[in-house]
Amino acid sequence: MTFYSILFPGAEDPQSREVAEAPEFFRDLNLHQVVDAITAGKDIYNLKPLFYTYLPDIDVIAYRHEVLRDLEDELLLGNLKSFAQEMSKMRQLFADSSKLSDDRQKQRWFLEGAAIYGCAIAKLARDLSSAQIKARALSTFRDYLIGYVASASFRALASDTEKRQADLASIRYATLISGAGSFKVSKYRDGIDYCSEVERTFQKFKYGSGKDYRYKFRDLPHLNVIEAKVLEFVTQLYPGIFDSLTDYCDRYSNYQEKPIQVFEREIQFYISFLDYVEVFRRAGLTFCYPEITTDSKEIYSEGGYDVALAYKLVPEGATVVCNDFHFKGQERIFVVTGPNQGGKTTFSREFGQIHYLAGIGCLVPGRAAKVHLFDHIMTHYERNEYMINLQGKLQDDVIRIHEVLERATPNSIIILNEIFSSTALQDALFLSQRIMEKIIDLDALCVWVTFVDQLASFSEKVVSMVSTVVPHEPTVRTYKVFRKPAEGVAYALSIAEKYGLTYDRIKDRISL
Amino acid sequence: MKVCLLHPEHDYDSEPLPWNEQALVHDLGLDVVLAVMAQRDKFLFAASKEIILSSLATDVDTILYRQRVLQDCLKHSSVVRELYSLAVRGVERENKGYWSFFSKYPTGVLNRSLELIQMLLDVLRKLRILAEKQTDGFNSEGFRNLFAMLKRELTDEYLDDIRAHLQELRFLNGVLISAELGEGNKGANYVLRKSPSKKTRFLWFFGGGRDQSFQFRLHPRDQRGAKALGELNERGIDQVANVLGQSADYILAFFKRLRTQLGFYLGCMNLHQALAKKKEPVCLPVPVNANERRHSFTELYDIGLALSIRSQVVGNDLGAEHKDMVIITGANQGGKSTFLRSIGLAQLMMQAGMFVGATSFSANLCSTLCTHYRREEDETMNSGKFDEELQRMDEIVDHLSPNSLVLFNESFAATNEREGSEIARQIVSALAERRIKMFFVSHQYTFTSGFHGRKWNNVTFLRAERRADGSRTYKLVQAEPLRTSYGEDLYNRIFEHKLVPERPELELVTSPTGDQSS
């Protein structure tokens, strides 16, 4: 069976589908931060386009969910990660050795690179064979790989490599340095390790682990004049070993396979995403497989959160606030109002991020989620940097909203954040109502963060969400957004709660 | 080689202080005690402080082990002081050489270590000679084992062995290194071999044409070559320089541990002397396991207070078996805080293996000791006072486990009594259920009487005594909480006797209930 791609089912040329630029809404939803974090340190794979590419295709999502479910097997995931590490180690080796001038050194690095490649491929074939693979993508690749490993060319490479390595490892030599600027080199046989003799004598004083006095020698890849001289003597002491190495390098100068290179890159889509997810899971935050619907708009999220924000909060040890949401029946639009700094924008991002991540076949934040298979996400967030003059800004707002509504379909997601905020309330109310009517007619899904309270009770399609703050400490942000406003708690007890010092919490905190 | 004067098997080294070190030192007035132990010696101060504060993990056997060592110290104080001064001499050898002269290169490390070990050999021999003289008279296993070990390990033969190695490591016959080819065919796994003597060297390299060998001689002006050859030499001796450097450190560390552990006992001897001079009683406490509940003592007093005032101090008696909590109420300046301090100090000192200030004392061990005292000022100004109190409590709860001991001094009173009592009730009830032992000094009648009303049999109530004329005895008696804390006394004394003019209208304003109608 021919193998093409583990991201796009049946695509012969998967790279042709990739989008090079981030979609427009990325910045508004802070998705660029998410993708930057996921792909950090993995530039050589050029992964960003894989995260920019959205196909509204339920089969692509299913194809990827299958892989993700297989990768829940920690052993398999670990094996794939170590495969990736080995391959990048090999690449680094070649990059480094190309800078060297000594041929005997280059040949040795080439041998090591081929050895790493051979071992990594063989091990991956074994690992995939023994794993419980259900995903179409992975089983096709596994079959391809097993065939390649069994081929004569691969087997010859492996055995020759092993032989050359064993020969080189058998070399032992001695150097005697005398004070007068001269040294001798000969083969070395057995003798006493004098250092351990000294160590034994002082053994009785040993206590704990001592300070490390070993000098940090600069290990440059190339040989200095003395090392080159010594190596020259060693080559003369063992001529046969070095002649066969030269033959080997000529024979296997080109050994890498194309499908393996494709796999190596595409598997990073999953690995890097799962590594990102792991950061959250370690902090007690959940990710889940979203259910995707094409007919219903009764979407929901349980325990979702803004991943870009959470990614910043987790290392600081700060609490990440989760916000649930759901639409029932005819409900299509969240109108979010309430005090500033209360988590309104965060909520709108959470909504958008969950949909986008679900759309590209990834896991989404939260304990459970159901999302609608959208065709476009369109956002309009107020941006301070576009402040020209008030009239120009209002005009700009209206033009942009108009564009959004022109392109939107009933399957689109529209996210509006504090538009018209620099306008007289009268204007804002009027414009908002007109736009609201249009979105309602369209039947698209929408989150609208606004200061115009009247929108919250506009129609039965609208759900009112309110951000909150701690009643007695208005400076403390809760980031919690509810369908209903919360009720206050008594002052002292609320502080006790803040510090986890109520009867129940203390009993939880101290175990018998 | 272990010193083992603080524990039968583990050799005490530097240990981290508990997280709440500052609070403990402050709340229990530890500095006064430490100052007497140290007699102006900064090292003794630090060592005593560290050992006292980090000994909460000791078990009953270890405490008894230390008590026996301490008894030997009190009996043979001059020998112990001599031993201590040898330890100090060993440690000070480190500062005798011009070590900064040596580089961080292996050669530098090697030469420094050669000299240092040479100097320490002499002190090691003196230690053994002192041990040889003290076979009898010491009864504790701690000292007996120490002396036996010194005699066994530091024989003249062994010390000569060390001298021979020091000579060999000057490499008069050149440096012989074996190697393999590592990454990129560079030399790797350099191992130093015992250098052949002149005669065997000839055999090794040229003998009977056994093996080929190649020789290279640098041009006298080839500086790059000389530097590279020097580096190869450094690589060859790197490991042995490391080993010798560490060995020198280990020997020094042995002297340091000896100094620290003896230093602690020296501190105890100093404290013992000072209390004896004041004719204050001391006793070796009887520790019981952490999961038991006991606090029984006679004439327990606050050593810190005793060392600070001229007159004799008042001691307290208590017989608390199977009690998880002691609630202390009563008159202001009736000795409640002093009592709480004496409880904390005795606990720390008992667990460190010291004597305590009492005629008899027995208590269960605690794994953690925490103090939660009402602070006078909110230093940070970040949060309200009540908030600050709970923040500290939060931190304490993070560190609690069953069998911890917590001393509360007027905690949770920085809000109105109803709320404060409720918080205190919740905290204390939960801690009690988690087997945490508590001493709680409180003025909050709602809280204290609430507990009294529950008739729990694991709670004891103490009250600061007051005579009929209103004067204090500073002695606590077992008695239930009373509604007033005698704040009236204070008021009367200050307002009546010092003739501060009365200002009734101000009283109305500051009255917490503000019942102006009455």
PDB file of N, CA and C in Angstrom, chain B residues 28-36 271 274-275 278 280 301-313 338 341 345:
ATOM      1  N   LEU B  28       9.136  32.322  69.947  1.00  0.00           N
ATOM      2  CA  LEU B  28       9.569  31.574  71.128  1.00  0.00           C
ATOM      3  C   LEU B  28      10.743  32.238  71.834  1.00  0.00           C
ATOM      4  N   GLY B  29      11.180  33.402  71.352  1.00  0.00           N
ATOM      5  CA  GLY B  29      12.281  34.120  71.981  1.00  0.00           C
ATOM      6  C   GLY B  29      13.571  33.310  71.995  1.00  0.00           C
ATOM      7  N   LEU B  30      13.842  32.633  70.899  1.00  0.00           N
ATOM      8  CA  LEU B  30      14.962  31.694  70.854  1.00  0.00           C
ATOM      9  C   LEU B  30      16.323  32.390  70.894  1.00  0.00           C
ATOM     10  N   ASP B  31      16.358  33.625  70.381  1.00  0.00           N
ATOM     11  CA  ASP B  31      17.648  34.315  70.296  1.00  0.00           C
ATOM     12  C   ASP B  31      18.335  34.454  71.652  1.00  0.00           C
ATOM     13  N   VAL B  32      17.541  34.701  72.694  1.00  0.00           N
ATOM     14  CA  VAL B  32      18.125  34.865  74.027  1.00  0.00           C
ATOM     15  C   VAL B  32      18.825  33.584  74.453  1.00  0.00           C
ATOM     16  N   VAL B  33      18.162  32.461  74.229  1.00  0.00           N
ATOM     17  CA  VAL B  33      18.729  31.169  74.602  1.00  0.00           C
ATOM     18  C   VAL B  33      19.993  30.893  73.798  1.00  0.00           C
ATOM     19  N   LEU B  34      19.919  31.163  72.485  1.00  0.00           N
ATOM     20  CA  LEU B  34      21.059  30.890  71.612  1.00  0.00           C
ATOM     21  C   LEU B  34      22.259  31.750  71.990  1.00  0.00           C
ATOM     22  N   ALA B  35      21.992  32.995  72.394  1.00  0.00           N
ATOM     23  CA  ALA B  35      23.099  33.889  72.741  1.00  0.00           C
ATOM     24  C   ALA B  35      23.872  33.322  73.924  1.00  0.00           C
ATOM     25  N   VAL B  36      23.153  32.757  74.898  1.00  0.00           N
ATOM     26  CA  VAL B  36      23.832  32.175  76.056  1.00  0.00           C
ATOM     27  C   VAL B  36      24.604  30.916  75.652  1.00  0.00           C
ATOM     28  N   LEU B 271      24.887  26.693  78.291  1.00  0.00           N
ATOM     29  CA  LEU B 271      23.551  27.024  78.786  1.00  0.00           C
ATOM     30  C   LEU B 271      23.333  26.406  80.163  1.00  0.00           C
ATOM     31  N   ALA B 274      24.997  28.485  82.771  1.00  0.00           N
ATOM     32  CA  ALA B 274      24.321  29.755  83.052  1.00  0.00           C
ATOM     33  C   ALA B 274      23.087  29.533  83.914  1.00  0.00           C
ATOM     34  N   LEU B 275      22.331  28.475  83.633  1.00  0.00           N
ATOM     35  CA  LEU B 275      21.115  28.227  84.410  1.00  0.00           C
ATOM     36  C   LEU B 275      21.472  27.754  85.828  1.00  0.00           C
ATOM     37  N   LYS B 278      22.098  30.612  88.004  1.00  0.00           N
ATOM     38  CA  LYS B 278      20.869  31.303  88.456  1.00  0.00           C
ATOM     39  C   LYS B 278      20.017  30.413  89.352  1.00  0.00           C
ATOM     40  N   GLU B 280      18.272  27.933  88.515  1.00  0.00           N
ATOM     41  CA  GLU B 280      17.015  27.497  87.891  1.00  0.00           C
ATOM     42  C   GLU B 280      17.130  26.006  87.619  1.00  0.00           C
ATOM     43  N   TYR B 301       9.189  26.467  83.042  1.00  0.00           N
ATOM     44  CA  TYR B 301       9.325  27.925  82.929  1.00  0.00           C
ATOM     45  C   TYR B 301       9.963  28.281  81.593  1.00  0.00           C
ATOM     46  N   ASP B 302       9.885  29.547  81.285  1.00  0.00           N
ATOM     47  CA  ASP B 302      10.427  30.054  80.020  1.00  0.00           C
ATOM     48  C   ASP B 302      11.911  30.381  80.228  1.00  0.00           C
ATOM     49  N   ILE B 303      12.796  29.562  79.634  1.00  0.00           N
ATOM     50  CA  ILE B 303      14.239  29.747  79.835  1.00  0.00           C
ATOM     51  C   ILE B 303      14.690  31.123  79.355  1.00  0.00           C
ATOM     52  N   GLY B 304      14.113  31.549  78.257  1.00  0.00           N
ATOM     53  CA  GLY B 304      14.482  32.857  77.722  1.00  0.00           C
ATOM     54  C   GLY B 304      14.212  33.957  78.731  1.00  0.00           C
ATOM     55  N   LEU B 305      13.051  33.884  79.391  1.00  0.00           N
ATOM     56  CA  LEU B 305      12.701  34.890  80.398  1.00  0.00           C
ATOM     57  C   LEU B 305      13.640  34.764  81.590  1.00  0.00           C
ATOM     58  N   ALA B 306      13.928  33.529  82.003  1.00  0.00           N
ATOM     59  CA  ALA B 306      14.789  33.303  83.153  1.00  0.00           C
ATOM     60  C   ALA B 306      16.167  33.905  82.930  1.00  0.00           C
ATOM     61  N   LEU B 307      16.656  33.854  81.680  1.00  0.00           N
ATOM     62  CA  LEU B 307      17.989  34.363  81.386  1.00  0.00           C
ATOM     63  C   LEU B 307      17.998  35.881  81.241  1.00  0.00           C
ATOM     64  N   SER B 308      16.801  36.467  81.134  1.00  0.00           N
ATOM     65  CA  SER B 308      16.744  37.914  80.892  1.00  0.00           C
ATOM     66  C   SER B 308      16.470  38.709  82.176  1.00  0.00           C
ATOM     67  N   ILE B 309      15.901  38.084  83.182  1.00  0.00           N
ATOM     68  CA  ILE B 309      15.579  38.867  84.385  1.00  0.00           C
ATOM     69  C   ILE B 309      16.390  38.369  85.584  1.00  0.00           C
ATOM     70  N   ARG B 310      16.468  39.203  86.570  1.00  0.00           N
ATOM     71  CA  ARG B 310      17.309  38.905  87.710  1.00  0.00           C
ATOM     72  C   ARG B 310      16.614  37.932  88.672  1.00  0.00           C
ATOM     73  N   SER B 311      15.293  38.126  88.862  1.00  0.00           N
ATOM     74  CA  SER B 311      14.596  37.320  89.867  1.00  0.00           C
ATOM     75  C   SER B 311      14.292  35.929  89.350  1.00  0.00           C
ATOM     76  N   GLN B 312      13.846  35.077  90.261  1.00  0.00           N
ATOM     77  CA  GLN B 312      13.448  33.734  89.880  1.00  0.00           C
ATOM     78  C   GLN B 312      12.149  33.814  89.075  1.00  0.00           C
ATOM     79  N   VAL B 313      11.938  32.849  88.182  1.00  0.00           N
ATOM     80  CA  VAL B 313      10.709  32.892  87.399  1.00  0.00           C
ATOM     81  C   VAL B 313       9.695  31.896  87.961  1.00  0.00           C
ATOM     82  N   THR B 338       3.958  33.893  78.100  1.00  0.00           N
ATOM     83  CA  THR B 338       5.167  33.266  78.650  1.00  0.00           C
ATOM     84  C   THR B 338       4.990  31.757  78.683  1.00  0.00           C
ATOM     85  N   ARG B 341       5.273  30.294  75.260  1.00  0.00           N
ATOM     86  CA  ARG B 341       6.679  30.265  74.858  1.00  0.00           C
ATOM     87  C   ARG B 341       7.403  29.091  75.514  1.00  0.00           C
ATOM     88  N   LEU B 345       9.429  26.278  73.511  1.00  0.00           N
ATOM     89  CA  LEU B 345      10.868  26.100  73.742  1.00  0.00           C
ATOM     90  C   LEU B 345      11.162  24.700  74.245  1.00  0.00           C
TER      91      LEU B 345
END
